Amino acid sequence: MKSFAHDIGRIFQPIYDLLGRILAFFYGIIPNYAVAIALLTVVIMGVLTPFTIKSTKSMIAMQKLQPELKKLQQKYKGPENRQLLNEEMMKLYKEEGVNPLGGCLPMLLQTPFLIMLYGVIKGLANKVLVHASWSRCRDTSPPVPRCTTISCGPVVRSSPSAWTST
């Protein structure tokens, strides 16, 4: 399984790198991660729009055929007529010029791009959060009393007011 995932990762690595470079380009123009992510999303959706349109048209065509498909299913009921039903359905699809896989195939093509968009944004978020945690955060916790000798003896609890230095 690890080898398969590694091979798939190698296949999509150039696209992942391209998305990262586009994001860096937008960040270089407008140094705001939210705007850069929004622009990258617009670009990706613009690229995937033709697939979405094709998928939607195919789904609408399949919806229009549903009443005729129901009639065929009623006409060829039972397991003994399964072959005839399939032949009639294929004939109907061919007559109407509809591809039964036309609705889901474009969506399957979009899936890797959306997963990679998620990966780019996740990597960016990790980078931003790590940078923010080291550059903007101060240690505001009260000082913790420490034992100065090797043997501390019994643990003595003190109130938080004793922790603050005057």
PDB file of C-alpha atoms in Angstrom:
ATOM      1  CA  MET A   1       0.000   0.000   0.000  1.00  0.00           C
ATOM      2  CA  LYS A   2       2.838   2.359   0.823  1.00  0.00           C
ATOM      3  CA  SER A   3       4.362   1.857  -2.624  1.00  0.00           C
ATOM      4  CA  PHE A   4       1.029   2.533  -4.333  1.00  0.00           C
ATOM      5  CA  ALA A   5       0.534   5.769  -2.398  1.00  0.00           C
ATOM      6  CA  HIS A   6       4.104   6.810  -3.194  1.00  0.00           C
ATOM      7  CA  ASP A   7       3.536   6.176  -6.926  1.00  0.00           C
ATOM      8  CA  ILE A   8       0.296   8.169  -6.910  1.00  0.00           C
ATOM      9  CA  GLY A   9       2.086  10.970  -5.064  1.00  0.00           C
ATOM     10  CA  ARG A  10       4.807  11.053  -7.705  1.00  0.00           C
ATOM     11  CA  ILE A  11       2.198  11.277 -10.471  1.00  0.00           C
ATOM     12  CA  PHE A  12       0.433  14.269  -8.933  1.00  0.00           C
ATOM     13  CA  GLN A  13       3.515  16.031  -7.516  1.00  0.00           C
ATOM     14  CA  PRO A  14       3.958  18.343 -10.560  1.00  0.00           C
ATOM     15  CA  ILE A  15       0.354  19.548 -10.266  1.00  0.00           C
ATOM     16  CA  TYR A  16       0.773  19.998  -6.503  1.00  0.00           C
ATOM     17  CA  ASP A  17       3.928  22.052  -7.113  1.00  0.00           C
ATOM     18  CA  LEU A  18       2.124  24.114  -9.763  1.00  0.00           C
ATOM     19  CA  LEU A  19      -0.672  24.931  -7.327  1.00  0.00           C
ATOM     20  CA  GLY A  20       1.903  25.942  -4.734  1.00  0.00           C
ATOM     21  CA  ARG A  21       3.660  28.223  -7.222  1.00  0.00           C
ATOM     22  CA  ILE A  22       0.394  29.837  -8.280  1.00  0.00           C
ATOM     23  CA  LEU A  23      -0.415  30.452  -4.623  1.00  0.00           C
ATOM     24  CA  ALA A  24       3.050  31.960  -4.069  1.00  0.00           C
ATOM     25  CA  PHE A  25       2.542  34.149  -7.164  1.00  0.00           C
ATOM     26  CA  PHE A  26      -0.751  35.506  -5.827  1.00  0.00           C
ATOM     27  CA  TYR A  27       0.812  36.034  -2.395  1.00  0.00           C
ATOM     28  CA  GLY A  28       3.644  37.950  -4.068  1.00  0.00           C
ATOM     29  CA  ILE A  29       1.139  40.289  -5.702  1.00  0.00           C
ATOM     30  CA  ILE A  30      -1.142  40.700  -2.679  1.00  0.00           C
ATOM     31  CA  PRO A  31       0.625  39.662   0.553  1.00  0.00           C
ATOM     32  CA  ASN A  32      -2.492  38.333   2.217  1.00  0.00           C
ATOM     33  CA  TYR A  33      -2.972  34.572   2.517  1.00  0.00           C
ATOM     34  CA  ALA A  34      -6.773  34.783   2.518  1.00  0.00           C
ATOM     35  CA  VAL A  35      -6.794  36.709  -0.764  1.00  0.00           C
ATOM     36  CA  ALA A  36      -4.165  34.416  -2.287  1.00  0.00           C
ATOM     37  CA  ILE A  37      -6.190  31.312  -1.367  1.00  0.00           C
ATOM     38  CA  ALA A  38      -9.367  32.895  -2.752  1.00  0.00           C
ATOM     39  CA  LEU A  39      -7.621  33.734  -6.045  1.00  0.00           C
ATOM     40  CA  LEU A  40      -6.167  30.225  -6.288  1.00  0.00           C
ATOM     41  CA  THR A  41      -9.650  28.802  -5.713  1.00  0.00           C
ATOM     42  CA  VAL A  42     -11.054  31.018  -8.485  1.00  0.00           C
ATOM     43  CA  VAL A  43      -8.342  29.815 -10.886  1.00  0.00           C
ATOM     44  CA  ILE A  44      -8.965  26.146 -10.069  1.00  0.00           C
ATOM     45  CA  MET A  45     -12.727  26.506 -10.395  1.00  0.00           C
ATOM     46  CA  GLY A  46     -12.212  28.311 -13.712  1.00  0.00           C
ATOM     47  CA  VAL A  47     -10.150  25.389 -14.987  1.00  0.00           C
ATOM     48  CA  LEU A  48     -12.718  22.846 -13.751  1.00  0.00           C
ATOM     49  CA  THR A  49     -15.796  24.733 -15.009  1.00  0.00           C
ATOM     50  CA  PRO A  50     -15.930  22.976 -18.420  1.00  0.00           C
ATOM     51  CA  PHE A  51     -15.988  19.605 -16.653  1.00  0.00           C
ATOM     52  CA  THR A  52     -18.732  20.802 -14.329  1.00  0.00           C
ATOM     53  CA  ILE A  53     -20.845  22.060 -17.231  1.00  0.00           C
ATOM     54  CA  LYS A  54     -20.462  18.786 -19.125  1.00  0.00           C
ATOM     55  CA  SER A  55     -21.376  16.792 -16.038  1.00  0.00           C
ATOM     56  CA  THR A  56     -24.440  18.932 -15.361  1.00  0.00           C
ATOM     57  CA  LYS A  57     -25.673  18.661 -18.956  1.00  0.00           C
ATOM     58  CA  SER A  58     -25.278  14.891 -18.855  1.00  0.00           C
ATOM     59  CA  MET A  59     -27.170  14.629 -15.557  1.00  0.00           C
ATOM     60  CA  ILE A  60     -30.035  16.737 -16.969  1.00  0.00           C
ATOM     61  CA  ALA A  61     -30.211  14.504 -20.040  1.00  0.00           C
ATOM     62  CA  MET A  62     -30.319  11.420 -17.816  1.00  0.00           C
ATOM     63  CA  GLN A  63     -33.142  12.951 -15.766  1.00  0.00           C
ATOM     64  CA  LYS A  64     -35.150  13.511 -18.954  1.00  0.00           C
ATOM     65  CA  LEU A  65     -34.755   9.816 -19.823  1.00  0.00           C
ATOM     66  CA  GLN A  66     -35.918   8.569 -16.421  1.00  0.00           C
ATOM     67  CA  PRO A  67     -39.609   8.132 -17.373  1.00  0.00           C
ATOM     68  CA  GLU A  68     -38.695   6.037 -20.422  1.00  0.00           C
ATOM     69  CA  LEU A  69     -36.217   4.005 -18.377  1.00  0.00           C
ATOM     70  CA  LYS A  70     -38.955   3.310 -15.803  1.00  0.00           C
ATOM     71  CA  LYS A  71     -41.261   2.112 -18.607  1.00  0.00           C
ATOM     72  CA  LEU A  72     -38.547  -0.218 -19.882  1.00  0.00           C
ATOM     73  CA  GLN A  73     -37.961  -1.571 -16.366  1.00  0.00           C
ATOM     74  CA  GLN A  74     -41.682  -2.254 -15.974  1.00  0.00           C
ATOM     75  CA  LYS A  75     -41.820  -3.928 -19.387  1.00  0.00           C
ATOM     76  CA  TYR A  76     -38.809  -6.169 -18.761  1.00  0.00           C
ATOM     77  CA  LYS A  77     -39.329  -7.164 -15.125  1.00  0.00           C
ATOM     78  CA  GLY A  78     -37.577 -10.133 -13.613  1.00  0.00           C
ATOM     79  CA  PRO A  79     -34.116 -11.648 -13.746  1.00  0.00           C
ATOM     80  CA  GLU A  80     -34.866 -13.621 -16.934  1.00  0.00           C
ATOM     81  CA  ASN A  81     -35.313 -10.363 -18.895  1.00  0.00           C
ATOM     82  CA  ARG A  82     -32.210  -8.621 -17.534  1.00  0.00           C
ATOM     83  CA  GLN A  83     -30.284  -9.018 -20.812  1.00  0.00           C
ATOM     84  CA  LEU A  84     -33.188  -7.612 -22.873  1.00  0.00           C
ATOM     85  CA  LEU A  85     -33.560  -4.697 -20.468  1.00  0.00           C
ATOM     86  CA  ASN A  86     -29.870  -3.818 -20.770  1.00  0.00           C
ATOM     87  CA  GLU A  87     -30.003  -4.007 -24.571  1.00  0.00           C
ATOM     88  CA  GLU A  88     -33.078  -1.746 -24.712  1.00  0.00           C
ATOM     89  CA  MET A  89     -31.515   0.735 -22.308  1.00  0.00           C
ATOM     90  CA  MET A  90     -28.341   0.907 -24.399  1.00  0.00           C
ATOM     91  CA  LYS A  91     -30.428   1.378 -27.520  1.00  0.00           C
ATOM     92  CA  LEU A  92     -32.308   4.240 -25.825  1.00  0.00           C
ATOM     93  CA  TYR A  93     -29.054   5.867 -24.713  1.00  0.00           C
ATOM     94  CA  LYS A  94     -27.680   5.623 -28.238  1.00  0.00           C
ATOM     95  CA  GLU A  95     -30.850   7.073 -29.803  1.00  0.00           C
ATOM     96  CA  GLU A  96     -30.890  10.020 -27.412  1.00  0.00           C
ATOM     97  CA  GLY A  97     -27.118  10.532 -27.555  1.00  0.00           C
ATOM     98  CA  VAL A  98     -26.669  10.215 -23.791  1.00  0.00           C
ATOM     99  CA  ASN A  99     -23.681   8.654 -22.090  1.00  0.00           C
ATOM    100  CA  PRO A 100     -24.651   7.071 -18.756  1.00  0.00           C
ATOM    101  CA  LEU A 101     -21.148   7.759 -17.370  1.00  0.00           C
ATOM    102  CA  GLY A 102     -21.131  11.351 -18.607  1.00  0.00           C
ATOM    103  CA  GLY A 103     -22.367  12.694 -15.282  1.00  0.00           C
ATOM    104  CA  CYS A 104     -19.854  11.074 -12.957  1.00  0.00           C
ATOM    105  CA  LEU A 105     -16.708  10.849 -15.100  1.00  0.00           C
ATOM    106  CA  PRO A 106     -16.052  14.621 -15.151  1.00  0.00           C
ATOM    107  CA  MET A 107     -16.536  14.702 -11.388  1.00  0.00           C
ATOM    108  CA  LEU A 108     -13.920  11.984 -10.986  1.00  0.00           C
ATOM    109  CA  LEU A 109     -11.507  14.115 -13.005  1.00  0.00           C
ATOM    110  CA  GLN A 110     -12.083  17.032 -10.627  1.00  0.00           C
ATOM    111  CA  THR A 111     -11.413  15.072  -7.453  1.00  0.00           C
ATOM    112  CA  PRO A 112      -7.565  15.054  -7.586  1.00  0.00           C
ATOM    113  CA  PHE A 113      -7.491  18.815  -8.136  1.00  0.00           C
ATOM    114  CA  LEU A 114      -9.729  19.456  -5.156  1.00  0.00           C
ATOM    115  CA  ILE A 115      -7.680  17.122  -2.960  1.00  0.00           C
ATOM    116  CA  MET A 116      -4.492  18.892  -4.021  1.00  0.00           C
ATOM    117  CA  LEU A 117      -6.075  22.292  -3.337  1.00  0.00           C
ATOM    118  CA  TYR A 118      -6.833  21.047   0.165  1.00  0.00           C
ATOM    119  CA  GLY A 119      -3.214  19.865   0.528  1.00  0.00           C
ATOM    120  CA  VAL A 120      -1.788  23.202  -0.592  1.00  0.00           C
ATOM    121  CA  ILE A 121      -4.046  25.120   1.778  1.00  0.00           C
ATOM    122  CA  LYS A 122      -3.269  22.716   4.635  1.00  0.00           C
ATOM    123  CA  GLY A 123       0.472  23.101   4.073  1.00  0.00           C
ATOM    124  CA  LEU A 124       0.118  26.858   3.931  1.00  0.00           C
ATOM    125  CA  ALA A 125      -1.966  26.908   7.095  1.00  0.00           C
ATOM    126  CA  ASN A 126       0.680  24.849   8.918  1.00  0.00           C
ATOM    127  CA  LYS A 127       3.394  27.231   7.744  1.00  0.00           C
ATOM    128  CA  VAL A 128       1.421  30.306   8.801  1.00  0.00           C
ATOM    129  CA  LEU A 129       0.504  28.857  12.197  1.00  0.00           C
ATOM    130  CA  VAL A 130       4.081  27.813  12.992  1.00  0.00           C
ATOM    131  CA  HIS A 131       5.366  31.223  11.944  1.00  0.00           C
ATOM    132  CA  ALA A 132       2.709  32.986  14.011  1.00  0.00           C
ATOM    133  CA  SER A 133       3.360  30.867  17.075  1.00  0.00           C
ATOM    134  CA  TRP A 134       7.076  31.660  17.078  1.00  0.00           C
ATOM    135  CA  SER A 135       6.994  35.297  16.046  1.00  0.00           C
ATOM    136  CA  ARG A 136       3.924  36.753  17.730  1.00  0.00           C
ATOM    137  CA  CYS A 137       3.402  34.767  20.895  1.00  0.00           C
ATOM    138  CA  ARG A 138       4.959  35.742  24.198  1.00  0.00           C
ATOM    139  CA  ASP A 139       5.235  33.595  27.262  1.00  0.00           C
ATOM    140  CA  THR A 140       2.750  35.210  29.619  1.00  0.00           C
ATOM    141  CA  SER A 141       2.582  32.357  32.116  1.00  0.00           C
ATOM    142  CA  PRO A 142       3.652  33.077  35.698  1.00  0.00           C
ATOM    143  CA  PRO A 143       7.124  31.886  36.719  1.00  0.00           C
ATOM    144  CA  VAL A 144       7.223  28.407  38.200  1.00  0.00           C
ATOM    145  CA  PRO A 145       9.057  28.030  41.528  1.00  0.00           C
ATOM    146  CA  ARG A 146      12.058  25.748  41.145  1.00  0.00           C
ATOM    147  CA  CYS A 147      14.040  23.777  43.610  1.00  0.00           C
ATOM    148  CA  THR A 148      17.649  24.972  43.847  1.00  0.00           C
ATOM    149  CA  THR A 149      19.109  22.028  45.725  1.00  0.00           C
ATOM    150  CA  ILE A 150      19.493  18.448  44.603  1.00  0.00           C
ATOM    151  CA  SER A 151      17.173  17.075  47.254  1.00  0.00           C
ATOM    152  CA  CYS A 152      14.002  19.133  47.466  1.00  0.00           C
ATOM    153  CA  GLY A 153      12.314  17.219  50.210  1.00  0.00           C
ATOM    154  CA  PRO A 154       8.535  17.171  50.370  1.00  0.00           C
ATOM    155  CA  VAL A 155       6.547  19.068  47.761  1.00  0.00           C
ATOM    156  CA  VAL A 156       5.151  22.295  49.164  1.00  0.00           C
ATOM    157  CA  ARG A 157       2.190  23.881  47.458  1.00  0.00           C
ATOM    158  CA  SER A 158       2.070  27.619  47.279  1.00  0.00           C
ATOM    159  CA  SER A 159      -0.607  30.003  46.137  1.00  0.00           C
ATOM    160  CA  PRO A 160      -0.368  31.604  42.660  1.00  0.00           C
ATOM    161  CA  SER A 161       0.203  34.996  44.319  1.00  0.00           C
ATOM    162  CA  ALA A 162       3.505  33.672  45.652  1.00  0.00           C
ATOM    163  CA  TRP A 163       4.651  32.978  42.076  1.00  0.00           C
ATOM    164  CA  THR A 164       4.692  36.583  40.999  1.00  0.00           C
ATOM    165  CA  SER A 165       7.839  38.514  41.626  1.00  0.00           C
ATOM    166  CA  THR A 166       7.677  41.920  43.225  1.00  0.00           C
TER     167      THR A 166
END
